[in-house]
Amino acid sequence: MTPRLLEKYNNEIIADLKERLGKTNIHSVPKLQKIVVNMGVGSAIQDKKYLEEALDVLTQITGQKPVVTKARRSIAGFRLREGMNIGCKVTLRGDRMYEFMDRLISIVLPRVRDFRGLNPNSFDKRGNYNLGLSEQLVFPELNPDKYTKSQGMNITFVTSSDSDDDARELLRDFGMPFKTSERR
């Protein structure tokens, strides 16, 4: 069974973007390549159970086993040594990527407290969008009684576009709830 957003992309978004962006070739239309979900666990320096908890959270949220990230260099002020485990990340592609994005847009973002839309300017000048969540408990698959420490995460949407405007149009067509500028 193909994910809902993948069908929407193939049936509606490609034709719409091709017309709006003035593209003649179907392969020049921007597409979503991958989604990277990253959790930096700075408290893992003192206690390893926080990293294990973060690994469990990412596994439940994404349905995929996370990779442990290590410190690249030592920082004495943070009591950090090169090679210490300080976080975890998951790279989603294919059907899992579209299913995660669908759950994020339709279920998770509306559950965020005081949510008024995503910042439309969080692009990196290469067509990639970054989104930060301050708490992992907005995901409905997590049991709030099980997790003691509130942990945030960064979600990166990597597109094939080199232009921020083209990538913004792609994500808007997928249904990302960007803020609209209000003029008084």
PDB file of C-alpha atoms in Angstrom:
ATOM      1  CA  MET A   1       0.000   0.000   0.000  1.00  0.00           C
ATOM      2  CA  THR A   2       1.523   3.314  -1.033  1.00  0.00           C
ATOM      3  CA  PRO A   3       1.539   6.213   1.439  1.00  0.00           C
ATOM      4  CA  ARG A   4      -1.088   8.924   1.019  1.00  0.00           C
ATOM      5  CA  LEU A   5       1.437  11.748   0.520  1.00  0.00           C
ATOM      6  CA  LEU A   6       3.367   9.790  -2.131  1.00  0.00           C
ATOM      7  CA  GLU A   7       0.169   9.302  -4.130  1.00  0.00           C
ATOM      8  CA  LYS A   8      -0.631  12.993  -3.705  1.00  0.00           C
ATOM      9  CA  TYR A   9       2.864  13.902  -4.934  1.00  0.00           C
ATOM     10  CA  ASN A  10       2.642  11.673  -8.002  1.00  0.00           C
ATOM     11  CA  ASN A  11      -0.945  12.560  -8.958  1.00  0.00           C
ATOM     12  CA  GLU A  12      -1.277  16.252  -8.048  1.00  0.00           C
ATOM     13  CA  ILE A  13       1.878  17.987  -6.820  1.00  0.00           C
ATOM     14  CA  ILE A  14       4.172  17.172  -9.765  1.00  0.00           C
ATOM     15  CA  ALA A  15       1.774  18.635 -12.336  1.00  0.00           C
ATOM     16  CA  ASP A  16       0.970  21.651 -10.152  1.00  0.00           C
ATOM     17  CA  LEU A  17       4.631  22.470  -9.428  1.00  0.00           C
ATOM     18  CA  LYS A  18       5.628  21.914 -13.054  1.00  0.00           C
ATOM     19  CA  GLU A  19       3.084  24.523 -14.121  1.00  0.00           C
ATOM     20  CA  ARG A  20       3.739  27.044 -11.302  1.00  0.00           C
ATOM     21  CA  LEU A  21       7.543  26.876 -11.437  1.00  0.00           C
ATOM     22  CA  GLY A  22       7.697  26.862 -15.231  1.00  0.00           C
ATOM     23  CA  LYS A  23       9.553  23.560 -15.464  1.00  0.00           C
ATOM     24  CA  THR A  24       9.412  21.654 -18.744  1.00  0.00           C
ATOM     25  CA  ASN A  25      11.035  18.421 -17.600  1.00  0.00           C
ATOM     26  CA  ILE A  26       9.309  16.271 -14.986  1.00  0.00           C
ATOM     27  CA  HIS A  27      12.704  15.416 -13.434  1.00  0.00           C
ATOM     28  CA  SER A  28      13.481  19.077 -12.738  1.00  0.00           C
ATOM     29  CA  VAL A  29      10.490  19.359 -10.395  1.00  0.00           C
ATOM     30  CA  PRO A  30      11.710  19.374  -6.755  1.00  0.00           C
ATOM     31  CA  LYS A  31      11.076  16.267  -4.682  1.00  0.00           C
ATOM     32  CA  LEU A  32      11.579  15.184  -1.102  1.00  0.00           C
ATOM     33  CA  GLN A  33      14.746  13.064  -0.834  1.00  0.00           C
ATOM     34  CA  LYS A  34      14.986  12.254   2.878  1.00  0.00           C
ATOM     35  CA  ILE A  35      13.973  13.315   6.380  1.00  0.00           C
ATOM     36  CA  VAL A  36      16.587  13.298   9.156  1.00  0.00           C
ATOM     37  CA  VAL A  37      15.376  13.233  12.781  1.00  0.00           C
ATOM     38  CA  ASN A  38      18.161  14.173  15.220  1.00  0.00           C
ATOM     39  CA  MET A  39      18.219  14.269  19.026  1.00  0.00           C
ATOM     40  CA  GLY A  40      21.176  15.795  20.830  1.00  0.00           C
ATOM     41  CA  VAL A  41      21.371  14.324  24.327  1.00  0.00           C
ATOM     42  CA  GLY A  42      23.828  16.475  26.253  1.00  0.00           C
ATOM     43  CA  SER A  43      22.793  14.944  29.567  1.00  0.00           C
ATOM     44  CA  ALA A  44      24.130  11.577  28.327  1.00  0.00           C
ATOM     45  CA  ILE A  45      27.581  12.714  29.491  1.00  0.00           C
ATOM     46  CA  GLN A  46      26.577  12.294  33.152  1.00  0.00           C
ATOM     47  CA  ASP A  47      24.095   9.423  32.812  1.00  0.00           C
ATOM     48  CA  LYS A  48      23.900   6.880  29.980  1.00  0.00           C
ATOM     49  CA  LYS A  49      20.222   6.072  30.640  1.00  0.00           C
ATOM     50  CA  TYR A  50      19.183   9.340  28.957  1.00  0.00           C
ATOM     51  CA  LEU A  51      20.780   8.215  25.691  1.00  0.00           C
ATOM     52  CA  GLU A  52      19.061   4.822  25.926  1.00  0.00           C
ATOM     53  CA  GLU A  53      15.761   6.627  26.527  1.00  0.00           C
ATOM     54  CA  ALA A  54      16.346   8.832  23.462  1.00  0.00           C
ATOM     55  CA  LEU A  55      17.153   5.767  21.343  1.00  0.00           C
ATOM     56  CA  ASP A  56      13.894   4.163  22.468  1.00  0.00           C
ATOM     57  CA  VAL A  57      11.918   7.340  21.701  1.00  0.00           C
ATOM     58  CA  LEU A  58      13.338   7.646  18.182  1.00  0.00           C
ATOM     59  CA  THR A  59      12.698   3.976  17.497  1.00  0.00           C
ATOM     60  CA  GLN A  60       9.041   4.339  18.486  1.00  0.00           C
ATOM     61  CA  ILE A  61       8.528   7.601  16.591  1.00  0.00           C
ATOM     62  CA  THR A  62      10.168   6.593  13.309  1.00  0.00           C
ATOM     63  CA  GLY A  63       9.869   2.806  13.284  1.00  0.00           C
ATOM     64  CA  GLN A  64      13.561   2.523  12.492  1.00  0.00           C
ATOM     65  CA  LYS A  65      16.650   1.893  14.628  1.00  0.00           C
ATOM     66  CA  PRO A  66      18.622   5.104  15.288  1.00  0.00           C
ATOM     67  CA  VAL A  67      22.361   5.596  14.876  1.00  0.00           C
ATOM     68  CA  VAL A  68      24.320   6.854  17.901  1.00  0.00           C
ATOM     69  CA  THR A  69      26.259  10.050  17.162  1.00  0.00           C
ATOM     70  CA  LYS A  70      29.628  10.716  18.772  1.00  0.00           C
ATOM     71  CA  ALA A  71      31.455  13.908  19.706  1.00  0.00           C
ATOM     72  CA  ARG A  72      33.914  14.992  17.033  1.00  0.00           C
ATOM     73  CA  ARG A  73      36.189  16.920  19.371  1.00  0.00           C
ATOM     74  CA  SER A  74      36.790  17.463  23.067  1.00  0.00           C
ATOM     75  CA  ILE A  75      35.349  20.495  24.875  1.00  0.00           C
ATOM     76  CA  ALA A  76      36.679  20.863  28.423  1.00  0.00           C
ATOM     77  CA  GLY A  77      33.990  23.331  29.514  1.00  0.00           C
ATOM     78  CA  PHE A  78      31.271  20.757  28.836  1.00  0.00           C
ATOM     79  CA  ARG A  79      33.327  17.823  30.175  1.00  0.00           C
ATOM     80  CA  LEU A  80      33.109  16.315  26.713  1.00  0.00           C
ATOM     81  CA  ARG A  81      35.734  14.020  25.223  1.00  0.00           C
ATOM     82  CA  GLU A  82      36.192  13.094  21.606  1.00  0.00           C
ATOM     83  CA  GLY A  83      34.289   9.918  20.755  1.00  0.00           C
ATOM     84  CA  MET A  84      31.719  10.133  23.575  1.00  0.00           C
ATOM     85  CA  ASN A  85      28.111   9.246  22.720  1.00  0.00           C
ATOM     86  CA  ILE A  86      26.118  12.494  22.727  1.00  0.00           C
ATOM     87  CA  GLY A  87      23.063  11.914  20.543  1.00  0.00           C
ATOM     88  CA  CYS A  88      21.218   9.827  18.002  1.00  0.00           C
ATOM     89  CA  LYS A  89      19.679  10.269  14.579  1.00  0.00           C
ATOM     90  CA  VAL A  90      17.505   8.477  12.038  1.00  0.00           C
ATOM     91  CA  THR A  91      17.460   8.995   8.261  1.00  0.00           C
ATOM     92  CA  LEU A  92      14.088   8.194   6.693  1.00  0.00           C
ATOM     93  CA  ARG A  93      13.645   7.517   2.980  1.00  0.00           C
ATOM     94  CA  GLY A  94      10.936   6.042   0.782  1.00  0.00           C
ATOM     95  CA  ASP A  95       7.590   4.963   2.223  1.00  0.00           C
ATOM     96  CA  ARG A  96       8.641   5.489   5.875  1.00  0.00           C
ATOM     97  CA  MET A  97       9.597   9.082   5.054  1.00  0.00           C
ATOM     98  CA  TYR A  98       6.160   9.871   3.573  1.00  0.00           C
ATOM     99  CA  GLU A  99       4.324   8.130   6.421  1.00  0.00           C
ATOM    100  CA  PHE A 100       6.355  10.036   9.032  1.00  0.00           C
ATOM    101  CA  MET A 101       5.692  13.339   7.252  1.00  0.00           C
ATOM    102  CA  ASP A 102       1.967  12.571   7.078  1.00  0.00           C
ATOM    103  CA  ARG A 103       1.819  11.849  10.838  1.00  0.00           C
ATOM    104  CA  LEU A 104       3.880  14.966  11.568  1.00  0.00           C
ATOM    105  CA  ILE A 105       1.603  17.279   9.566  1.00  0.00           C
ATOM    106  CA  SER A 106      -1.782  15.829  10.478  1.00  0.00           C
ATOM    107  CA  ILE A 107      -1.321  14.645  14.079  1.00  0.00           C
ATOM    108  CA  VAL A 108       1.839  15.968  15.770  1.00  0.00           C
ATOM    109  CA  LEU A 109       2.025  19.656  14.800  1.00  0.00           C
ATOM    110  CA  PRO A 110      -1.603  20.383  15.805  1.00  0.00           C
ATOM    111  CA  ARG A 111      -0.790  18.916  19.260  1.00  0.00           C
ATOM    112  CA  VAL A 112       2.043  21.411  19.863  1.00  0.00           C
ATOM    113  CA  ARG A 113       1.054  23.958  22.493  1.00  0.00           C
ATOM    114  CA  ASP A 114       0.452  27.510  21.164  1.00  0.00           C
ATOM    115  CA  PHE A 115       1.124  26.401  17.592  1.00  0.00           C
ATOM    116  CA  ARG A 116       0.520  29.190  15.094  1.00  0.00           C
ATOM    117  CA  GLY A 117       2.331  27.768  12.093  1.00  0.00           C
ATOM    118  CA  LEU A 118       5.873  26.966  11.037  1.00  0.00           C
ATOM    119  CA  ASN A 119       8.449  29.609  10.236  1.00  0.00           C
ATOM    120  CA  PRO A 120       8.603  29.847   6.414  1.00  0.00           C
ATOM    121  CA  ASN A 121      12.174  31.210   6.562  1.00  0.00           C
ATOM    122  CA  SER A 122      13.898  28.215   8.201  1.00  0.00           C
ATOM    123  CA  PHE A 123      15.551  27.138   4.966  1.00  0.00           C
ATOM    124  CA  ASP A 124      19.323  26.828   4.565  1.00  0.00           C
ATOM    125  CA  LYS A 125      19.709  28.544   1.143  1.00  0.00           C
ATOM    126  CA  ARG A 126      19.954  25.097  -0.512  1.00  0.00           C
ATOM    127  CA  GLY A 127      16.323  24.028  -0.366  1.00  0.00           C
ATOM    128  CA  ASN A 128      16.471  22.113   2.935  1.00  0.00           C
ATOM    129  CA  TYR A 129      14.026  22.913   5.746  1.00  0.00           C
ATOM    130  CA  ASN A 130      14.783  22.592   9.476  1.00  0.00           C
ATOM    131  CA  LEU A 131      12.147  22.274  12.163  1.00  0.00           C
ATOM    132  CA  GLY A 132      12.713  22.009  15.900  1.00  0.00           C
ATOM    133  CA  LEU A 133      10.383  20.415  18.426  1.00  0.00           C
ATOM    134  CA  SER A 134      10.994  21.215  22.089  1.00  0.00           C
ATOM    135  CA  GLU A 135       9.293  18.107  23.456  1.00  0.00           C
ATOM    136  CA  GLN A 136       8.998  14.547  22.174  1.00  0.00           C
ATOM    137  CA  LEU A 137       5.721  13.840  23.961  1.00  0.00           C
ATOM    138  CA  VAL A 138       3.657  15.505  21.217  1.00  0.00           C
ATOM    139  CA  PHE A 139       3.925  12.205  19.343  1.00  0.00           C
ATOM    140  CA  PRO A 140       0.854  10.115  20.266  1.00  0.00           C
ATOM    141  CA  GLU A 141       2.710   6.777  20.158  1.00  0.00           C
ATOM    142  CA  LEU A 142       4.766   7.703  23.241  1.00  0.00           C
ATOM    143  CA  ASN A 143       3.565   6.944  26.756  1.00  0.00           C
ATOM    144  CA  PRO A 144       4.138  10.079  28.911  1.00  0.00           C
ATOM    145  CA  ASP A 145       4.476   8.019  32.118  1.00  0.00           C
ATOM    146  CA  LYS A 146       7.394   6.021  30.731  1.00  0.00           C
ATOM    147  CA  TYR A 147       9.729   8.941  29.891  1.00  0.00           C
ATOM    148  CA  THR A 148      11.121  10.981  32.766  1.00  0.00           C
ATOM    149  CA  LYS A 149      13.097  13.624  30.869  1.00  0.00           C
ATOM    150  CA  SER A 150      11.601  15.915  28.263  1.00  0.00           C
ATOM    151  CA  GLN A 151      13.811  15.888  25.184  1.00  0.00           C
ATOM    152  CA  GLY A 152      13.659  17.984  22.024  1.00  0.00           C
ATOM    153  CA  MET A 153      14.560  17.071  18.482  1.00  0.00           C
ATOM    154  CA  ASN A 154      15.486  18.570  15.133  1.00  0.00           C
ATOM    155  CA  ILE A 155      13.765  17.429  11.929  1.00  0.00           C
ATOM    156  CA  THR A 156      15.390  18.219   8.573  1.00  0.00           C
ATOM    157  CA  PHE A 157      13.556  17.894   5.257  1.00  0.00           C
ATOM    158  CA  VAL A 158      16.087  17.449   2.435  1.00  0.00           C
ATOM    159  CA  THR A 159      14.739  18.316  -1.029  1.00  0.00           C
ATOM    160  CA  SER A 160      16.253  18.041  -4.483  1.00  0.00           C
ATOM    161  CA  SER A 161      15.749  21.771  -5.061  1.00  0.00           C
ATOM    162  CA  ASP A 162      18.558  24.325  -4.937  1.00  0.00           C
ATOM    163  CA  SER A 163      16.117  27.167  -4.392  1.00  0.00           C
ATOM    164  CA  ASP A 164      14.401  27.895  -1.067  1.00  0.00           C
ATOM    165  CA  ASP A 165      11.331  29.229  -2.861  1.00  0.00           C
ATOM    166  CA  ASP A 166      10.861  26.039  -4.898  1.00  0.00           C
ATOM    167  CA  ALA A 167      11.322  23.875  -1.796  1.00  0.00           C
ATOM    168  CA  ARG A 168       8.842  26.046   0.146  1.00  0.00           C
ATOM    169  CA  GLU A 169       6.260  25.529  -2.608  1.00  0.00           C
ATOM    170  CA  LEU A 170       6.861  21.767  -2.515  1.00  0.00           C
ATOM    171  CA  LEU A 171       6.421  21.545   1.262  1.00  0.00           C
ATOM    172  CA  ARG A 172       3.383  23.841   1.159  1.00  0.00           C
ATOM    173  CA  ASP A 173       1.780  21.525  -1.425  1.00  0.00           C
ATOM    174  CA  PHE A 174       2.419  18.568   0.893  1.00  0.00           C
ATOM    175  CA  GLY A 175       0.425  20.450   3.543  1.00  0.00           C
ATOM    176  CA  MET A 176       3.118  21.934   5.812  1.00  0.00           C
ATOM    177  CA  PRO A 177       1.353  24.605   7.910  1.00  0.00           C
ATOM    178  CA  PHE A 178       3.577  27.645   7.309  1.00  0.00           C
ATOM    179  CA  LYS A 179       2.749  30.967   8.957  1.00  0.00           C
ATOM    180  CA  THR A 180       1.184  33.532   6.671  1.00  0.00           C
ATOM    181  CA  SER A 181       2.377  37.107   6.999  1.00  0.00           C
ATOM    182  CA  GLU A 182      -0.226  39.262   8.689  1.00  0.00           C
ATOM    183  CA  ARG A 183      -0.346  42.899   7.680  1.00  0.00           C
ATOM    184  CA  ARG A 184      -2.112  45.446   9.807  1.00  0.00           C
TER     185      ARG A 184
END
